[in-house]
CSV table of C-alpha atoms in Angstrom, one decimal:
chain,number,residue,atom,x,y,z
A,1,UNK,CA,-28.8,-109.9,25.4
A,2,UNK,CA,-27.7,-106.6,23.9
A,3,UNK,CA,-30.1,-104.0,22.4
A,4,UNK,CA,-29.3,-102.7,18.9
A,5,UNK,CA,-27.8,-99.6,20.6
A,6,UNK,CA,-25.0,-101.8,22.1
A,7,UNK,CA,-26.2,-101.6,25.7
A,8,UNK,CA,-27.6,-104.2,28.0
A,9,UNK,CA,-31.4,-103.9,28.9
A,10,UNK,CA,-30.4,-103.0,32.4
A,11,UNK,CA,-28.1,-100.2,31.3
A,12,UNK,CA,-30.9,-99.0,29.0
A,13,UNK,CA,-33.4,-99.0,31.8
A,14,UNK,CA,-30.9,-97.2,34.1
A,15,UNK,CA,-30.4,-94.5,31.4
A,16,UNK,CA,-34.1,-93.9,31.1
A,17,UNK,CA,-34.6,-93.7,34.8
A,18,UNK,CA,-31.8,-91.2,35.2
A,19,UNK,CA,-33.0,-89.1,32.2
A,20,UNK,CA,-36.4,-89.0,33.9
A,21,UNK,CA,-34.8,-88.1,37.2
A,22,UNK,CA,-32.8,-85.3,35.7
A,23,UNK,CA,-36.0,-83.8,34.3
A,24,UNK,CA,-37.5,-83.8,37.8
A,25,UNK,CA,-34.2,-82.4,39.4
A,26,UNK,CA,-34.3,-79.4,36.8
A,27,UNK,CA,-38.0,-78.7,36.7
A,28,UNK,CA,-39.5,-79.5,40.0
A,29,UNK,CA,-39.2,-78.6,43.7
A,30,UNK,CA,-39.6,-82.1,44.6
A,31,UNK,CA,-37.2,-83.4,47.2
A,32,UNK,CA,-34.3,-85.5,45.9
A,33,UNK,CA,-35.4,-88.4,48.1
A,34,UNK,CA,-38.8,-88.3,46.5
A,35,UNK,CA,-37.3,-88.2,43.1
A,36,UNK,CA,-34.9,-91.2,43.9
A,37,UNK,CA,-38.0,-93.1,45.1
A,38,UNK,CA,-40.1,-92.1,42.1
A,39,UNK,CA,-37.5,-93.2,39.6
A,40,UNK,CA,-36.7,-96.6,41.2
A,41,UNK,CA,-33.7,-96.1,43.3
A,42,UNK,CA,-33.3,-98.1,46.5
A,43,UNK,CA,-31.7,-95.1,48.3
A,44,UNK,CA,-31.0,-91.4,47.9
A,45,UNK,CA,-27.1,-92.4,48.0
A,46,UNK,CA,-27.5,-94.9,45.3
A,47,UNK,CA,-29.5,-92.2,43.3
A,48,UNK,CA,-26.8,-89.6,43.8
A,49,UNK,CA,-24.0,-91.9,42.9
A,50,UNK,CA,-25.6,-93.1,39.6
A,51,UNK,CA,-26.7,-89.5,38.7
A,52,UNK,CA,-23.1,-88.2,39.1
A,53,UNK,CA,-21.6,-91.0,37.3
A,54,UNK,CA,-24.0,-90.3,34.4
A,55,UNK,CA,-23.9,-86.4,34.4
A,56,UNK,CA,-20.9,-85.6,36.1
A,57,UNK,CA,-22.6,-83.7,39.1
A,58,UNK,CA,-24.6,-84.7,42.0
A,59,UNK,CA,-28.4,-84.0,41.6
A,60,UNK,CA,-28.2,-81.2,44.3
A,61,UNK,CA,-25.3,-79.7,42.4
A,62,UNK,CA,-27.0,-79.8,39.1
A,63,UNK,CA,-30.2,-78.3,40.6
A,64,UNK,CA,-28.2,-75.5,42.1
A,65,UNK,CA,-26.4,-74.8,38.9
A,66,UNK,CA,-29.6,-74.9,36.9
A,67,UNK,CA,-31.1,-72.3,39.2
A,68,UNK,CA,-28.2,-70.0,39.3
A,69,UNK,CA,-28.1,-70.0,35.5
A,70,UNK,CA,-31.9,-69.3,35.4
A,71,UNK,CA,-31.4,-66.3,37.7
A,72,UNK,CA,-28.5,-65.0,35.6
A,73,UNK,CA,-30.5,-65.3,32.5
A,74,UNK,CA,-33.4,-63.6,34.0
A,75,UNK,CA,-31.0,-60.7,35.2
A,76,UNK,CA,-29.6,-60.3,31.6
A,77,UNK,CA,-33.0,-60.3,30.2
A,78,UNK,CA,-34.1,-57.5,32.5
A,79,UNK,CA,-31.0,-55.4,31.4
A,80,UNK,CA,-32.0,-55.8,27.9
A,81,UNK,CA,-35.5,-54.5,28.2
């Protein structure tokens, strides 16, 4: 069975879970293991592989890049004041 969007129900559900997981990765201090469990992954390794396949980075790399970008943005804003 294919959805109107051209993906299977399991692919659609995986995409939704990864989208929710990414929000947690970027906007919470939750451990990656907790995020994996909360979004229905069987293990942190499975979560990390699926996340990297979808977003091009591991969850930890994406979290670190987001935090670094946030610090740079804050520093630039301070300079402009």
